[in-house]
Coordinates of C-alpha atoms in Angstrom, one line a residue:
M14 CA 0.0 0.0 0.0
K15 CA 1.2 3.4 -0.9
P16 CA 2.3 5.7 2.0
S17 CA -0.3 8.2 1.2
R18 CA -3.1 5.6 1.4
M19 CA -1.7 4.2 4.7
L20 CA -1.7 7.6 6.2
I21 CA -5.4 8.2 5.2
F22 CA -6.4 4.7 6.5
G23 CA -4.6 5.3 9.8
G24 CA -6.2 8.7 10.3
A25 CA -9.7 7.3 9.7
V26 CA -9.1 4.6 12.3
A27 CA -7.9 7.2 14.8
L28 CA -10.9 9.4 14.1
V29 CA -13.3 6.5 14.8
V30 CA -11.5 5.6 18.1
W31 CA -11.5 9.3 19.2
L32 CA -15.3 9.6 18.4
S33 CA -16.1 6.4 20.3
A34 CA -14.2 7.6 23.4
F35 CA -15.9 11.0 23.2
L36 CA -19.4 9.5 23.1
L37 CA -18.7 7.2 26.1
L38 CA -17.4 10.0 28.2
R39 CA -20.4 12.1 27.3
E40 CA -22.7 9.3 28.6
G41 CA -20.8 9.3 32.0
G42 CA -19.0 6.0 31.4
D43 CA -15.4 5.1 31.9
P44 CA -13.8 3.6 28.7
G45 CA -11.6 1.5 31.0
S46 CA -14.3 0.2 33.3
P47 CA -16.3 -3.0 32.9
A48 CA -19.6 -1.0 33.0
A49 CA -18.6 0.6 29.7
A50 CA -19.1 -2.7 28.0
L51 CA -22.6 -3.1 29.4
P52 CA -25.6 -2.0 27.4
P53 CA -27.5 1.1 28.6
E54 CA -29.8 0.5 31.7
S55 CA -33.0 1.0 29.6
A56 CA -31.9 -2.1 27.6
V57 CA -31.8 -4.4 30.6
P58 CA -35.2 -5.7 31.8
P59 CA -35.8 -5.0 35.5
A60 CA -35.3 -8.0 37.8
A61 CA -38.6 -9.4 39.2
P62 CA -39.0 -9.0 42.9
P63 CA -38.7 -12.3 44.9
S64 CA -42.0 -14.0 45.2
A65 CA -43.5 -14.1 48.7
P66 CA -45.0 -17.3 50.2
E67 CA -48.7 -17.6 50.0
D68 CA -49.2 -17.4 53.8
A69 CA -46.9 -14.3 54.3
P70 CA -48.7 -11.4 56.1
E71 CA -49.4 -8.2 54.3
Q72 CA -46.8 -5.5 54.6
G73 CA -47.0 -3.8 58.0
V74 CA -48.9 -6.6 59.6
P75 CA -46.8 -8.8 61.9
A76 CA -46.9 -12.5 61.6
E77 CA -48.6 -14.5 64.4
P78 CA -46.3 -16.5 66.5
P79 CA -46.3 -20.3 65.9
R80 CA -49.3 -21.9 67.8
S81 CA -47.1 -24.5 69.3
E82 CA -45.1 -22.0 71.4
P83 CA -46.4 -20.3 74.6
A84 CA -47.8 -16.8 74.3
E85 CA -45.4 -14.0 74.8
P86 CA -45.3 -13.1 78.5
T87 CA -46.4 -9.7 79.6
A88 CA -43.9 -7.3 81.3
G89 CA -42.7 -8.7 84.6
T90 CA -44.1 -12.2 83.9
P91 CA -41.6 -15.1 83.9
V92 CA -41.0 -16.8 80.6
P93 CA -42.6 -20.3 80.7
V94 CA -39.9 -23.0 80.7
R95 CA -40.7 -26.5 79.4
V96 CA -39.8 -29.5 81.4
A97 CA -38.0 -32.5 79.9
R98 CA -40.7 -34.8 81.2
I99 CA -44.1 -34.2 82.7
P100 CA -44.2 -35.3 86.4
R101 CA -46.0 -38.5 87.3
P102 CA -49.4 -38.1 88.7
P103 CA -49.6 -38.2 92.6
R104 CA -50.7 -41.3 94.4
K105 CA -54.5 -41.5 94.6
A106 CA -56.2 -41.0 97.9
L107 CA -57.4 -44.2 99.7
K108 CA -60.8 -45.5 98.6
S109 CA -61.9 -45.2 102.2
F110 CA -61.4 -41.4 102.1
R111 CA -64.7 -39.5 101.9
D112 CA -65.2 -35.8 101.7
A113 CA -68.1 -33.4 101.8
G114 CA -67.1 -31.8 98.6
E115 CA -64.2 -31.0 96.3
I116 CA -63.4 -28.7 93.4
C117 CA -60.5 -27.4 91.2
V118 CA -60.8 -24.1 89.4
D119 CA -58.7 -22.0 87.0
A120 CA -57.5 -19.2 89.3
E121 CA -57.7 -16.6 86.5
T122 CA -61.3 -17.2 85.4
G123 CA -62.8 -19.2 88.2
R124 CA -63.9 -21.9 85.7
M125 CA -64.4 -25.3 87.3
L126 CA -62.0 -27.9 86.0
A127 CA -63.1 -30.8 88.2
G128 CA -65.5 -31.2 91.1
T129 CA -67.8 -33.4 93.2
N130 CA -70.6 -32.2 95.6
V131 CA -69.3 -28.7 95.2
R132 CA -72.4 -27.2 97.0
R133 CA -72.6 -29.5 99.9
R134 CA -72.3 -27.5 103.1
C135 CA -69.8 -28.4 105.8
P136 CA -67.8 -26.7 108.6
P137 CA -64.4 -25.5 107.0
A138 CA -62.5 -25.5 110.3
S139 CA -59.4 -23.3 110.1
V140 CA -59.8 -22.6 106.3
T141 CA -62.2 -20.0 107.7
K142 CA -59.0 -17.9 108.4
L143 CA -58.8 -17.2 104.6
M144 CA -61.6 -14.7 105.1
T145 CA -59.9 -13.3 108.2
L146 CA -56.8 -12.8 106.1
F147 CA -58.9 -11.2 103.3
L148 CA -60.3 -8.6 105.7
T149 CA -57.0 -8.0 107.4
L150 CA -55.3 -7.3 104.0
E151 CA -58.2 -5.1 103.1
A152 CA -57.7 -3.0 106.2
L153 CA -54.0 -2.7 105.5
D154 CA -54.7 -1.6 101.9
A155 CA -57.1 1.0 103.2
G156 CA -54.5 2.3 105.7
K157 CA -56.7 1.5 108.7
I158 CA -53.8 -0.5 110.1
A159 CA -50.1 -1.0 109.2
L160 CA -47.8 -4.1 109.2
N161 CA -45.6 -2.5 111.9
D162 CA -48.4 -1.6 114.2
V163 CA -48.1 -3.2 117.7
V164 CA -51.3 -4.1 119.5
P165 CA -51.9 -5.8 122.8
A166 CA -53.4 -9.3 123.0
S167 CA -56.8 -9.3 124.8
R168 CA -58.0 -11.6 127.5
R169 CA -60.3 -13.2 124.9
A170 CA -57.4 -14.0 122.7
Y171 CA -55.5 -15.5 125.7
S172 CA -58.5 -17.8 126.5
M173 CA -58.6 -19.3 123.1
G174 CA -58.2 -23.1 122.6
G175 CA -56.8 -25.2 119.8
T176 CA -53.6 -24.2 118.0
Q177 CA -52.3 -20.9 119.0
L178 CA -49.3 -18.6 119.6
N179 CA -49.9 -18.9 123.4
L180 CA -50.3 -15.1 123.6
D181 CA -50.5 -13.7 127.1
T182 CA -53.0 -11.0 128.1
G183 CA -51.5 -7.6 127.2
E184 CA -48.6 -9.2 125.2
P185 CA -47.5 -6.8 122.5
C186 CA -48.1 -8.2 119.0
R187 CA -46.9 -6.8 115.7
I188 CA -49.6 -7.1 112.9
E189 CA -47.4 -8.8 110.4
E190 CA -46.2 -11.4 112.9
L191 CA -49.9 -12.1 113.7
I192 CA -50.5 -12.7 110.0
Y193 CA -47.7 -15.2 109.9
G194 CA -49.2 -16.9 113.1
L195 CA -52.6 -17.0 111.4
M196 CA -51.4 -18.6 108.2
L197 CA -48.6 -20.9 109.4
Q198 CA -49.4 -21.9 112.9
S199 CA -53.2 -21.5 112.2
A200 CA -53.3 -19.6 115.5
N201 CA -56.7 -19.0 116.9
D202 CA -55.5 -16.4 119.3
A203 CA -53.9 -14.5 116.4
A204 CA -57.2 -14.5 114.6
V205 CA -59.0 -13.0 117.6
V206 CA -56.4 -10.2 118.0
L207 CA -56.6 -9.4 114.3
A208 CA -60.4 -9.4 114.3
E209 CA -60.5 -7.0 117.3
T210 CA -57.9 -4.7 115.8
V211 CA -59.6 -4.5 112.4
S212 CA -63.3 -4.1 113.6
G213 CA -63.1 -3.3 117.3
S214 CA -64.7 -6.6 118.4
V215 CA -65.0 -10.2 117.2
E216 CA -68.8 -9.8 116.7
D217 CA -68.3 -6.8 114.4
F218 CA -65.6 -8.6 112.5
V219 CA -67.8 -11.7 112.0
A220 CA -70.5 -9.4 110.7
A221 CA -68.0 -7.9 108.2
M222 CA -67.0 -11.5 107.2
N223 CA -70.6 -12.3 106.3
A224 CA -71.0 -9.0 104.5
K225 CA -67.9 -9.7 102.4
A226 CA -69.2 -13.2 101.7
R227 CA -72.4 -11.7 100.3
E228 CA -70.4 -9.2 98.2
L229 CA -68.3 -12.1 96.7
G230 CA -71.4 -14.2 96.0
L231 CA -70.7 -16.9 98.6
D232 CA -74.4 -17.8 98.7
D233 CA -74.0 -20.9 100.8
T234 CA -71.5 -19.5 103.4
R235 CA -72.2 -18.3 106.9
F236 CA -69.4 -17.3 109.2
A237 CA -69.7 -17.5 113.0
T238 CA -66.0 -17.0 114.0
P239 CA -62.8 -15.5 112.7
H240 CA -60.9 -18.8 113.4
G241 CA -63.1 -21.8 112.5
L242 CA -63.3 -23.5 115.9
P243 CA -66.6 -25.4 116.5
P244 CA -68.9 -24.0 119.2
S245 CA -68.5 -25.6 122.7
R246 CA -71.3 -27.6 124.3
R247 CA -72.3 -24.5 126.3
E248 CA -72.3 -22.4 123.1
R249 CA -74.4 -24.9 121.3
A250 CA -76.8 -25.0 124.1
A251 CA -77.1 -21.2 123.8
G252 CA -77.9 -21.6 120.1
A253 CA -74.5 -21.1 118.5
S254 CA -73.8 -22.8 115.2
P255 CA -70.5 -23.5 113.4
D256 CA -69.1 -21.8 110.4
L257 CA -70.6 -23.4 107.2
T258 CA -69.5 -23.2 103.6
T259 CA -69.1 -25.2 100.4
A260 CA -66.2 -26.2 98.2
E261 CA -67.5 -23.9 95.5
D262 CA -67.7 -20.9 97.8
L263 CA -64.2 -21.5 99.2
A264 CA -62.9 -21.6 95.6
K265 CA -64.7 -18.3 94.9
L266 CA -63.2 -16.8 98.0
S267 CA -59.7 -17.9 97.1
V268 CA -59.9 -16.6 93.5
A269 CA -61.0 -13.2 94.8
L270 CA -58.3 -13.2 97.5
L271 CA -55.4 -13.9 95.0
K272 CA -56.8 -11.5 92.5
R273 CA -57.1 -8.7 95.0
F274 CA -54.1 -9.5 97.2
P275 CA -51.6 -11.7 95.3
N276 CA -49.1 -11.0 98.0
A277 CA -51.2 -13.2 100.3
L278 CA -48.9 -15.9 98.9
R279 CA -46.0 -14.2 100.7
Y280 CA -47.5 -15.7 103.9
A281 CA -49.2 -18.8 102.6
S282 CA -46.0 -20.1 100.8
T283 CA -43.7 -19.6 103.8
I284 CA -42.7 -22.9 105.4
T285 CA -41.1 -21.7 108.6
H286 CA -41.0 -18.4 110.3
P287 CA -39.6 -17.2 113.7
Y288 CA -42.1 -15.5 115.9
P289 CA -40.0 -13.0 117.9
A290 CA -39.4 -12.9 121.6
N291 CA -40.8 -9.8 123.5
E292 CA -41.1 -8.5 127.0
K293 CA -43.6 -11.4 127.8
R294 CA -42.1 -14.0 125.6
K295 CA -38.5 -15.0 126.5
A296 CA -37.7 -17.1 123.4
V297 CA -38.3 -17.2 119.7
M298 CA -41.2 -19.5 118.7
W299 CA -40.6 -21.2 115.3
L300 CA -43.8 -21.5 113.3
K301 CA -44.2 -24.4 110.9
N302 CA -46.7 -24.3 108.0
H303 CA -49.3 -27.1 108.3
N304 CA -49.6 -27.3 104.5
R305 CA -47.3 -30.2 103.6
L306 CA -48.0 -29.9 99.9
L307 CA -45.7 -26.9 99.9
E308 CA -42.9 -29.4 100.1
T309 CA -44.3 -32.3 98.2
F310 CA -46.1 -30.9 95.2
E311 CA -44.0 -28.9 92.8
G312 CA -45.4 -25.5 92.2
C313 CA -47.7 -25.4 95.3
D314 CA -47.5 -22.1 97.2
G315 CA -50.6 -22.0 99.3
L316 CA -53.1 -21.7 100.8
K317 CA -54.7 -23.0 104.1
T318 CA -55.4 -26.2 106.0
G319 CA -58.1 -27.0 108.5
W320 CA -59.1 -29.8 110.9
T321 CA -61.9 -30.6 113.3
N322 CA -63.8 -33.8 113.9
D323 CA -66.2 -32.7 111.2
G324 CA -63.4 -33.4 108.7
A325 CA -60.1 -32.4 107.2
S326 CA -60.2 -29.5 104.8
I327 CA -57.7 -27.7 102.7
V328 CA -57.5 -25.0 100.0
T329 CA -54.3 -25.3 97.9
T330 CA -53.0 -23.5 94.9
A331 CA -50.2 -24.3 92.4
S332 CA -48.8 -22.5 89.4
R333 CA -46.9 -23.8 86.3
G334 CA -46.2 -22.1 83.1
N335 CA -47.9 -18.9 84.4
R336 CA -51.2 -20.8 84.8
R337 CA -52.6 -21.3 88.3
V338 CA -55.2 -23.6 89.7
I339 CA -57.0 -23.6 93.1
A340 CA -58.1 -26.9 94.7
V341 CA -60.5 -27.4 97.6
V342 CA -61.2 -30.5 99.7
L343 CA -63.8 -29.9 102.3
G344 CA -64.6 -32.2 105.3
G345 CA -62.5 -35.2 104.4
L346 CA -62.6 -38.2 106.7
V347 CA -61.1 -41.7 107.1
K348 CA -62.4 -44.1 109.7
N349 CA -60.5 -47.0 111.2
A350 CA -61.7 -50.6 111.5
K351 CA -63.6 -49.7 114.7
G352 CA -65.5 -46.9 112.9
E353 CA -63.6 -44.2 114.7
I354 CA -62.3 -41.1 113.0
D355 CA -58.6 -41.4 112.1
A356 CA -57.3 -37.8 112.3
K357 CA -53.8 -38.4 111.0
T358 CA -54.9 -40.6 108.0
S359 CA -57.7 -38.2 107.2
Q360 CA -55.3 -35.3 107.0
R361 CA -52.8 -37.3 104.9
E362 CA -55.4 -38.5 102.5
R363 CA -57.0 -35.0 102.3
N364 CA -53.6 -33.8 101.0
Q365 CA -53.4 -36.6 98.5
R366 CA -56.9 -35.7 97.1
A367 CA -55.9 -32.0 96.8
A368 CA -52.7 -33.1 95.0
E369 CA -54.8 -35.1 92.6
L370 CA -57.1 -32.2 91.9
M371 CA -54.2 -29.7 91.3
Y372 CA -52.6 -32.2 88.9
R373 CA -55.8 -32.8 86.9
G374 CA -56.4 -29.1 86.8
L375 CA -52.9 -28.2 85.5
L376 CA -53.2 -30.9 82.9
A377 CA -56.5 -29.5 81.8
L378 CA -54.8 -26.1 81.3
D379 CA -52.0 -27.7 79.4
A380 CA -49.6 -26.4 82.1
M381 CA -47.9 -29.6 83.4
Q382 CA -45.4 -29.4 80.5
Y383 CA -44.0 -26.3 82.0
A384 CA -41.8 -25.7 85.1
P385 CA -43.4 -24.2 88.3
T386 CA -43.9 -20.4 88.1
P387 CA -42.1 -18.9 91.1
F388 CA -44.2 -16.6 93.3
R389 CA -42.9 -13.0 92.9
E390 CA -44.0 -10.5 95.4
R391 CA -45.7 -7.4 93.9
K392 CA -44.6 -4.0 95.1

């Protein structure tokens, strides 16, 4: 090729290269970058958004938690913890055990989960003290009395029989220590001092107990004492009658008590407590809770036992997985071969029947698969 033609051909090639570079720079590209080799954006079809599953919630609507998991706990509520194995059911009460009535309810709703003869009336013995506790806590809540108040024991309290703190007339008593005596020792003298302190007299306090019973819808309940002791022969001759209630009414009372005053479990769940010495009491008196299920039934943290010759009674409560049940056994008895009342066996089998009821109730609430919910005192 002649030099002149080679010069013209080279110039044409250089011109084409120069024009290509100029056009790329004008479009914002870099002739040395990989992007310069890509076609313009308008030539690339937009990528399709990833397809959502058919059951996905609409945008802005949170998905529901899986149904197999426990509901999200509210603030301050312990997270339910599953147990590796559901505990075995408790031993059944003896076939010879008979009671006046029994019931198990959901503590949150009051719904009956199990029950027999729930409206049969029977003396509740020291379970009566649950109403005494209710009115005492109500007086504390209203500011009528305070836990640190010190009051003297009356002669009436001193003269009480049955289980007691052995209070002397005029002995100084702190209100909170009297409550521990009421709930652990089941002290009848403590019940009298509390009644007199709250209402001025035992008679006025009993009237308040019956008024509260009507308010709570305890239609088959009539209180005669703040402690549950049966009337003496002389009192019966004068026309006195014992406290009377039903398993259903005791369940209602307990539901109301724990809803209004959940810190009642502070006292009911305590196994031992030192009643302090004072100017008339030279030594500490150790109180022991009569409710053995606190130590034998996982999750049990209350409430109250009772015993007279009319039968062994108990109100118990247990919580697992943030679900709570209340069980009542009223007037349970076992007789020996001679037909005589066997107090020790009656109380033991009463506890077994209560354990059965709590177990069945927690199973019905699907709560036995969770660990016991520890009681946490509310401020």
